[in-house]
mmCIF file of C-alpha atoms in Angstrom:
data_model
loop_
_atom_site.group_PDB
_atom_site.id
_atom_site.type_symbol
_atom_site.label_atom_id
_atom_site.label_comp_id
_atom_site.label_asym_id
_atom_site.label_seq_id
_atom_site.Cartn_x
_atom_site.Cartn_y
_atom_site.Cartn_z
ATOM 1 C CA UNK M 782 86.719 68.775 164.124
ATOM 2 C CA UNK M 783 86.110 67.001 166.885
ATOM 3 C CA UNK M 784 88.671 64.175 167.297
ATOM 4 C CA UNK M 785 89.066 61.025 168.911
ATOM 5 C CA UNK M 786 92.832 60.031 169.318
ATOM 6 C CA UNK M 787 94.296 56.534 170.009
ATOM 7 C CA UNK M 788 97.119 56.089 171.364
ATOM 8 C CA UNK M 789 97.189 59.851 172.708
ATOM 9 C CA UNK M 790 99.858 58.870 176.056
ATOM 10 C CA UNK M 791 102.261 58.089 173.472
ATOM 11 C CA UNK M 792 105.077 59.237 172.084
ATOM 12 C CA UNK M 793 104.078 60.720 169.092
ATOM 13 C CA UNK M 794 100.074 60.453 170.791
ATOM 14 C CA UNK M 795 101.112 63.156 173.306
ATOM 15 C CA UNK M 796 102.716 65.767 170.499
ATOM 16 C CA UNK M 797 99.342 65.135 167.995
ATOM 17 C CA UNK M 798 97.101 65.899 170.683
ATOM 18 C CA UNK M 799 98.662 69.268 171.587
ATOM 19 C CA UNK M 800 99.072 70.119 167.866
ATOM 20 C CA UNK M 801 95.801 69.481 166.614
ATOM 21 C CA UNK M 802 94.178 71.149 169.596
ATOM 22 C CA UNK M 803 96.782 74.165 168.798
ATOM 23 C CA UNK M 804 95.328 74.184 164.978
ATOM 24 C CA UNK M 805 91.856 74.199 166.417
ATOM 25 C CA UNK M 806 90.367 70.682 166.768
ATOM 26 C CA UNK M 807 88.562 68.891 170.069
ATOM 27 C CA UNK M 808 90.641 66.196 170.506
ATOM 28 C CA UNK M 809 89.200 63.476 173.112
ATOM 29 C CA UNK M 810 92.248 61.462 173.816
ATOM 30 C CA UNK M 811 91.792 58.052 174.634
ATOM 31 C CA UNK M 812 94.781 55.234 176.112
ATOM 32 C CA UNK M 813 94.832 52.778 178.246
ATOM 33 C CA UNK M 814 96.714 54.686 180.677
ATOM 34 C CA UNK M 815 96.891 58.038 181.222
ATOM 35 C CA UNK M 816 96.315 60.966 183.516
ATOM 36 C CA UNK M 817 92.820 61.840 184.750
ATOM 37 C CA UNK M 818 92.057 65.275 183.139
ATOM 38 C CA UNK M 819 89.284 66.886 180.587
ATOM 39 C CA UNK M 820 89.425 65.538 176.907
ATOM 40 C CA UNK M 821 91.048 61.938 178.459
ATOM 41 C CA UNK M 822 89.116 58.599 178.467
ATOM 42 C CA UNK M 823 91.092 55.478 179.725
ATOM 43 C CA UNK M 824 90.101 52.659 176.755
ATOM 44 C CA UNK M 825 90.696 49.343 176.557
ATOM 45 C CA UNK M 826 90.812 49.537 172.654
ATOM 46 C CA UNK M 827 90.939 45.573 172.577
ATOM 47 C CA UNK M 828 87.674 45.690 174.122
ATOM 48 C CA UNK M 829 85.115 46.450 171.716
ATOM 49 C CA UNK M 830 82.178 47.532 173.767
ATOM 50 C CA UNK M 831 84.349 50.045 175.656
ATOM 51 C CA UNK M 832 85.330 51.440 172.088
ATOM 52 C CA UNK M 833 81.987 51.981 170.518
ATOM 53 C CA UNK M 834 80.874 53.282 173.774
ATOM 54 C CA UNK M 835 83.709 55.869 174.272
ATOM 55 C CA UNK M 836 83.339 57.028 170.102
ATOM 56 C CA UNK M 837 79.681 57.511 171.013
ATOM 57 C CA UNK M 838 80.119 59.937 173.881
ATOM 58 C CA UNK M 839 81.230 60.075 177.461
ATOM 59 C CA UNK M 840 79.649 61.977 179.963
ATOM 60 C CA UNK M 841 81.171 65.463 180.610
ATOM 61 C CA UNK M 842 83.119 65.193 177.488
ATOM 62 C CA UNK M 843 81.329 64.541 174.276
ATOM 63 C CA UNK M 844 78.376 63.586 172.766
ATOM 64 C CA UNK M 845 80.011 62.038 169.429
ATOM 65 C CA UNK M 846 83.012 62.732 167.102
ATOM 66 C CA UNK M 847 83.786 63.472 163.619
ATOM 67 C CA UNK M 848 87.002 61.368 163.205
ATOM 68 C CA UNK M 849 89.520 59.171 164.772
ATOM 69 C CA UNK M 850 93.183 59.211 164.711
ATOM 70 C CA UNK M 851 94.240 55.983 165.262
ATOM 71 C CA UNK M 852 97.786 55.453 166.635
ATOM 72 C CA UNK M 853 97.143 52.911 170.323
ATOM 73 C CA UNK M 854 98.926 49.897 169.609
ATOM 74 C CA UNK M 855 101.986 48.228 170.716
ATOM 75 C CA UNK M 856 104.472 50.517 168.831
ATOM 76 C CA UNK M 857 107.536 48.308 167.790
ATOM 77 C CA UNK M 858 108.605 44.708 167.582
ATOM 78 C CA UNK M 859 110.297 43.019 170.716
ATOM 79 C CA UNK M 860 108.396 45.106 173.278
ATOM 80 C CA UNK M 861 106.106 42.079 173.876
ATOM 81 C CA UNK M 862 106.051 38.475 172.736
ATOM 82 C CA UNK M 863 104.642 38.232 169.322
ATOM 83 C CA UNK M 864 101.157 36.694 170.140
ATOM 84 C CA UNK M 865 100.571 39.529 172.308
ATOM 85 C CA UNK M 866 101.567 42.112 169.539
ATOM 86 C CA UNK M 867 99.472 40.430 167.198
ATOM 87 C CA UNK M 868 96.770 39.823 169.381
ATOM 88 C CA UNK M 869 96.824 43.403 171.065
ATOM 89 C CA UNK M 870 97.206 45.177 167.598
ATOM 90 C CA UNK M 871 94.752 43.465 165.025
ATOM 91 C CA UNK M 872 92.062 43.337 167.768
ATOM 92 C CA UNK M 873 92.733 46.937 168.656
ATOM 93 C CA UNK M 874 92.451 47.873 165.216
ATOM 94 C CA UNK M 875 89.701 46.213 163.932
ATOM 95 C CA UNK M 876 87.250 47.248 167.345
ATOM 96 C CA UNK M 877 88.456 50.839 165.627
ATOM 97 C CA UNK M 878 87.618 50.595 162.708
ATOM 98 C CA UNK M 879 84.393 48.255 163.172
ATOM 99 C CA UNK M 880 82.912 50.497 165.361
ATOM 100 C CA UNK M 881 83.467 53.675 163.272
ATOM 101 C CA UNK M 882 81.461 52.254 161.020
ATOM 102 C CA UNK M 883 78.698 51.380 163.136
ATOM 103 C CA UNK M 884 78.047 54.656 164.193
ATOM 104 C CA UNK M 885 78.778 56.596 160.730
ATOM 105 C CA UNK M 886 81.963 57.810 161.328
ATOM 106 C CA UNK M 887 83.547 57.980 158.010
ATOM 107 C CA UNK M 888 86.779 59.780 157.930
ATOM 108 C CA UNK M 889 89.690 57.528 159.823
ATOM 109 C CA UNK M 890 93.605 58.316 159.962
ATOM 110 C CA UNK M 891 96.063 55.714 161.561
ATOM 111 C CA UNK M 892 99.201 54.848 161.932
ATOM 112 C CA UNK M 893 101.090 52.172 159.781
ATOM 113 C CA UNK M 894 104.365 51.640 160.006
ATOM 114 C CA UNK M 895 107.643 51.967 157.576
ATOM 115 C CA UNK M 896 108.019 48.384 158.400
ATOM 116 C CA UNK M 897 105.494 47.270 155.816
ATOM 117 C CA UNK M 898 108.794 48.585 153.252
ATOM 118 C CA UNK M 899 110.649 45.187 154.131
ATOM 119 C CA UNK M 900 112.467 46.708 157.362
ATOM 120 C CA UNK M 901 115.301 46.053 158.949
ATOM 121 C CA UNK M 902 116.168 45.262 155.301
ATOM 122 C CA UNK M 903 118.369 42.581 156.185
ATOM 123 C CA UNK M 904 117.199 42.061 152.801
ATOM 124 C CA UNK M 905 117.541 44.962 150.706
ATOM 125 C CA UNK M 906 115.170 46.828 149.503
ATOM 126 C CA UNK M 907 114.123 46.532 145.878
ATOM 127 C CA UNK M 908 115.197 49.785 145.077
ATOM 128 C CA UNK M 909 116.564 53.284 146.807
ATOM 129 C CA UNK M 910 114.740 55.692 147.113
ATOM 130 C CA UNK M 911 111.936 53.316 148.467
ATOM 131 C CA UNK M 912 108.457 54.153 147.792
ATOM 132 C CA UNK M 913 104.897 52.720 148.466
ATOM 133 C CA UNK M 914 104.744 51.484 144.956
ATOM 134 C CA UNK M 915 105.926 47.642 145.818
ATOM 135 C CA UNK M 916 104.389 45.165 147.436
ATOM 136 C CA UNK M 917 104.537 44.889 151.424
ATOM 137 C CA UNK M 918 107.370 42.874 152.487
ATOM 138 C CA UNK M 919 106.600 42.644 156.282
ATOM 139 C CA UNK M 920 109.605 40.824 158.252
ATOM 140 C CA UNK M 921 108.268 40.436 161.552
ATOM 141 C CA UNK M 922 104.738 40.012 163.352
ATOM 142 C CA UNK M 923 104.612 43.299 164.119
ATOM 143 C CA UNK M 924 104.887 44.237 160.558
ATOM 144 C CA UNK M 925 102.839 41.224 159.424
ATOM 145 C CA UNK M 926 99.669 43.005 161.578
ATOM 146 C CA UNK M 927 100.535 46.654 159.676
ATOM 147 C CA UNK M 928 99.789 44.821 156.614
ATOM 148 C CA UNK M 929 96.636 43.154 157.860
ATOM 149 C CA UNK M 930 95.529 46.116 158.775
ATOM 150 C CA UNK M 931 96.182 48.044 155.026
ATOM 151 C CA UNK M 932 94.466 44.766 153.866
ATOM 152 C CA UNK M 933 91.486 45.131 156.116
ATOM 153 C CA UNK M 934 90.812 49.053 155.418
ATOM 154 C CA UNK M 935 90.953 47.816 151.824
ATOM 155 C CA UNK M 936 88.060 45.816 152.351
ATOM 156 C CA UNK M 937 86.046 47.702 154.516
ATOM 157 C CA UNK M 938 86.028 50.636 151.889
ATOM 158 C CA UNK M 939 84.853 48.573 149.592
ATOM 159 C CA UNK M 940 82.078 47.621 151.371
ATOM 160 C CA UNK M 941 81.645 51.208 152.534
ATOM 161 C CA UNK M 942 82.310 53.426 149.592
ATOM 162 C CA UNK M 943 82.058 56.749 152.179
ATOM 163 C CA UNK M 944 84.487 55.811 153.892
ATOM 164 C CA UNK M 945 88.065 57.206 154.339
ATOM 165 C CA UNK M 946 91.099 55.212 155.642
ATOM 166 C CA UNK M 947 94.523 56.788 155.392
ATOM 167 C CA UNK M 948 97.216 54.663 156.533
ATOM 168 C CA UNK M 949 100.702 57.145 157.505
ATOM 169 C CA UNK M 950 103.739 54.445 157.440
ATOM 170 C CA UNK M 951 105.493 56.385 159.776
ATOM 171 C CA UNK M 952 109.085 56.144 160.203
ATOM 172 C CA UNK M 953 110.837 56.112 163.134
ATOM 173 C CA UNK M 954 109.421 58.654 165.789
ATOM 174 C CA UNK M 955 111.659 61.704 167.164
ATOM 175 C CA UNK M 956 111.315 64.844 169.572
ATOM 176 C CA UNK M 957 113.872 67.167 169.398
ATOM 177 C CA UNK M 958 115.525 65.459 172.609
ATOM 178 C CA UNK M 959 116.297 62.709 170.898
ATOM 179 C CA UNK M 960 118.612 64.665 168.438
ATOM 180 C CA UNK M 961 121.615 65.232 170.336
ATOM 181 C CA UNK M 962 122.092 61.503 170.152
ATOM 182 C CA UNK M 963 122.506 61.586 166.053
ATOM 183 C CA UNK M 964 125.739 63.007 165.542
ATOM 184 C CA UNK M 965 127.208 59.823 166.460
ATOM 185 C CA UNK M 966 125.276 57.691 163.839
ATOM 186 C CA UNK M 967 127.597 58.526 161.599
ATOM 187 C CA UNK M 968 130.588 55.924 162.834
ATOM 188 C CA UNK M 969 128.343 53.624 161.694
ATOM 189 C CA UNK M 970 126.137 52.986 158.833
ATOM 190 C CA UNK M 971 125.380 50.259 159.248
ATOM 191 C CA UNK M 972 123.615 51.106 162.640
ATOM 192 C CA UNK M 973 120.927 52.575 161.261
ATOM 193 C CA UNK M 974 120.658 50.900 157.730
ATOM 194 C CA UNK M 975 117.131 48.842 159.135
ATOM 195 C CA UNK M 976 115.356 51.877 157.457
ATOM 196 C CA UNK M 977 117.661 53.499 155.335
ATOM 197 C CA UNK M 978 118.821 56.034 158.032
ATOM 198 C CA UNK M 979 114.969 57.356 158.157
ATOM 199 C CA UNK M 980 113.247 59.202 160.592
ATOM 200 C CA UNK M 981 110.087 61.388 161.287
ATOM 201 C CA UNK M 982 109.952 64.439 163.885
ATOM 202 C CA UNK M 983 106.965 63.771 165.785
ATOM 203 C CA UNK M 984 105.369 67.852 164.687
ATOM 204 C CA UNK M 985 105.827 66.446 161.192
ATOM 205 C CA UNK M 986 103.582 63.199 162.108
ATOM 206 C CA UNK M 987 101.205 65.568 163.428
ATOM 207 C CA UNK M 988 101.537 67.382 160.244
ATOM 208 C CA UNK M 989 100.650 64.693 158.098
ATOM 209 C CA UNK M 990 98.047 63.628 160.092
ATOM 210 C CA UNK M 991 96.070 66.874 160.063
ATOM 211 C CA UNK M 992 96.615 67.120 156.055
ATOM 212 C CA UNK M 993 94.759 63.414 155.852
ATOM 213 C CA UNK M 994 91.782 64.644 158.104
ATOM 214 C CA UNK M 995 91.538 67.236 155.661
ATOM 215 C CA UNK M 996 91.783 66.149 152.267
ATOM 216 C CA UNK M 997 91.749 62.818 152.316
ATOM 217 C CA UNK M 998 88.655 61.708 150.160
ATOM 218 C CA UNK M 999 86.826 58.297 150.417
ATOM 219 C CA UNK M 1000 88.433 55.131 149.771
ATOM 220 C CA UNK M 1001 92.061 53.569 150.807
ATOM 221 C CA UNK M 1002 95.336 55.375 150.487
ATOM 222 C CA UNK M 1003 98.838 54.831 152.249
ATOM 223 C CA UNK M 1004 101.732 56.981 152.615
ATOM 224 C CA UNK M 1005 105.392 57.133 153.804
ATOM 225 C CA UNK M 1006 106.261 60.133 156.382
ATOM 226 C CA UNK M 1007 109.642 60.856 156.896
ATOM 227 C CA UNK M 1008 111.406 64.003 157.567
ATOM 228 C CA UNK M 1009 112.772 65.287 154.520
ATOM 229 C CA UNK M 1010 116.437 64.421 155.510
ATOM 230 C CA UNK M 1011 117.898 61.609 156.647
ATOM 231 C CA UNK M 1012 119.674 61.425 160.386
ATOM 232 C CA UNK M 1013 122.804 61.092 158.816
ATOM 233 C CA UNK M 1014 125.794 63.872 158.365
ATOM 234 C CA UNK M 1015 127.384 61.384 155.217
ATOM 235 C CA UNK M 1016 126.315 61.883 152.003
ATOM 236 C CA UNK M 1017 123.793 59.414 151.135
ATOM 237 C CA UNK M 1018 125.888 58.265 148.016
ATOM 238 C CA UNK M 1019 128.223 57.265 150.395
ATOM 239 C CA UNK M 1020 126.109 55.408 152.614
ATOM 240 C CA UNK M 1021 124.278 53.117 149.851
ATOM 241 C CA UNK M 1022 127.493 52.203 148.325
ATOM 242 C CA UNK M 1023 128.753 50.976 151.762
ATOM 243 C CA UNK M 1024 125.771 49.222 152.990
ATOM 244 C CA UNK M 1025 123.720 48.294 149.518
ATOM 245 C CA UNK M 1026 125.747 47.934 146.651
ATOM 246 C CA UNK M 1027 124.330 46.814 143.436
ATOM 247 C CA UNK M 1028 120.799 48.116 144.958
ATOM 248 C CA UNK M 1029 119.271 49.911 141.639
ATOM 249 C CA UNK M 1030 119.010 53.742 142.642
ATOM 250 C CA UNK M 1031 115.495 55.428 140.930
ATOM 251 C CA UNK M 1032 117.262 59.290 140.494
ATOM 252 C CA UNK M 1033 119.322 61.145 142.122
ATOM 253 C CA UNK M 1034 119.618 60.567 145.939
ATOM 254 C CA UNK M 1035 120.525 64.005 146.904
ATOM 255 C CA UNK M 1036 123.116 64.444 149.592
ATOM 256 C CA UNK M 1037 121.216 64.059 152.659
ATOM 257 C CA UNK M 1038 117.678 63.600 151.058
ATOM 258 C CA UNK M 1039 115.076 61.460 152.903
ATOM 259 C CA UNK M 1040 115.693 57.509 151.121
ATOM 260 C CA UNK M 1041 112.045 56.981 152.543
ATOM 261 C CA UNK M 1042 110.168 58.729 149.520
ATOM 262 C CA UNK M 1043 107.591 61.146 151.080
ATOM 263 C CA UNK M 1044 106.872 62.270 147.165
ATOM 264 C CA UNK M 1045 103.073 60.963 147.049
ATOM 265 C CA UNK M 1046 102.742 62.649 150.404
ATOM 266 C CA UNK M 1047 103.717 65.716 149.260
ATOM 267 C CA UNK M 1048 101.358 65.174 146.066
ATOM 268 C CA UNK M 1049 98.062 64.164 147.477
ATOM 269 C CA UNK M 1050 98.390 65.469 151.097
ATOM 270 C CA UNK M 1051 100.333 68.711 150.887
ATOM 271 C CA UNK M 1052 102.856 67.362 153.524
ATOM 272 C CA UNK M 1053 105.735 69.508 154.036
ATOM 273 C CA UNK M 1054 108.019 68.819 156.784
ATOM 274 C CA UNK M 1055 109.591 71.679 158.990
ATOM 275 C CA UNK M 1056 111.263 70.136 161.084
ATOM 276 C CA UNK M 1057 115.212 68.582 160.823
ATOM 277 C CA UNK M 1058 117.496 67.310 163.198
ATOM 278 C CA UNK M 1059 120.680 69.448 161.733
ATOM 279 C CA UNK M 1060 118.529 72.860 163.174
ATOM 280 C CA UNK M 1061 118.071 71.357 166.755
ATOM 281 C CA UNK M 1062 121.231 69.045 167.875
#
């Protein structure tokens, strides 16, 4: 496929590009920054005339696409005051997905965020394992605009029964540099409790992303995407009863099994992470 990619001078942007152009796909990445070089556009994706014009084609690199990844945004609360998140991030996303539409491109994966699960669970979570089968519980603006956005693609598919609209509620982002750091999560659980110790390798995001171009079919779906561990060394039993007692636990927890359920990933995607911090710290 030929792909256009938000987001693509990001942190996880950077490692989707190379994989899905590894796997085979045109990927025309487009940022607001970014370094001048074939299969780059610099995009204001919060102005919509410079979106629809860069999904249509740009000269000396494409004449039209066949899908869009979706990850630009501001990518985590406190990085920016909240207007500007929300302002930045609903506009951003809705030029996106507006102007898909208008020129019949029908088959859209983007990135939604764990947050929607009620993160930093300062109030816990309804249950453990959590799962995408409660209602959103946003707890910040950031969050409040991932939701807006699930609601809008909910919508839109109505109206446009074609369409496809995965939304990947990625957790938190890694590289294998980041790893050497986890080790010392472990004096404290309740560092890392905001989403139940939860994290994604950034290969495995590009993973998941290439399964939802692929089978995805019309309509609205959302999914967790975690790595299948968690980036803790102590047993996970030992971890909920410190941090979230009386929480009601769906099944066993496994020792160091993801608390992020990736089980309707696995289902309806085929996801299957490969990568874990405990091979590369």
């Amino acid at each position: 496929m030929r792909i256009a990619l938000t987001g693509s001078s990001g942190k996880l942007g950077t490692v989707v590009a190379r994989e899905l152009r590894n796997h085979g796909h045109e990927v025309i990445g487009l940022d607001v920054v970014g370094t001048r070089a074939k299969g780059f556009v610099q995009v204001d994706l919060t102005d919509y005339g410079q979106v629809i014009d860069a999904f249509a084609g740009v000269d000396d690199q494409h004449q039209g696409i066949d899908a869009i990844v979706h990850l630009g945004a501001v990518p985590a609360p406190g990085l920016r005051p909240d207007v500007a998140i929300f302002h930045n991030n609903i506009v951003a996303t809705f030029n996106v997905f507006q102007a898909a539409i208008r020129l019949g491109i029908d088959r859209i994966v983007y990135a939604s965020s764990e947050t929607v699960q009620g993160l930093p669970f300062d109030v816990p979570p309804p249950y453990i394992p959590v799962d995408e089968d409660y209602a959103a519980r946003p707890e910040s603006v950031y969050s409040l605009v991932k939701h807006l956005e699930e609601t809008m693609a909910i919508e839109l598919v109505r109206w446009h029964p074609e369409l496809s609209i995965t939304a990947l509620r990625f957790s938190n982002v890694m590289v294998p540099e980041d790893y050497a750091e986890f080790p010392s999560f472990d004096a404290d659980a309740a560092s890392r409790k905001f989403n139940l110790w939860g994290y994604i390798d950034a290969r495995d995001g590009a993973q998941a992303i290439e399964r939802a171009l692929e089978v995805a079919p019309p309509g609205f779906d959302r999914f967790i995407i975690a790595a299948a561990d968690t980036v803790m060394s102590r047993p996970n039993a030992e971890l909920v009863a410190e941090v979230f007692p009386g929480v009601d636990l769906h099944g066993d927890l496994g020792t160091n099994d993801t608390l992020l359920s990736i089980d309707k990933a696995r289902r309806l995607l085929g996801f299957d992470p490969q990568h874990s911090w405990r091979d590369e710290a």
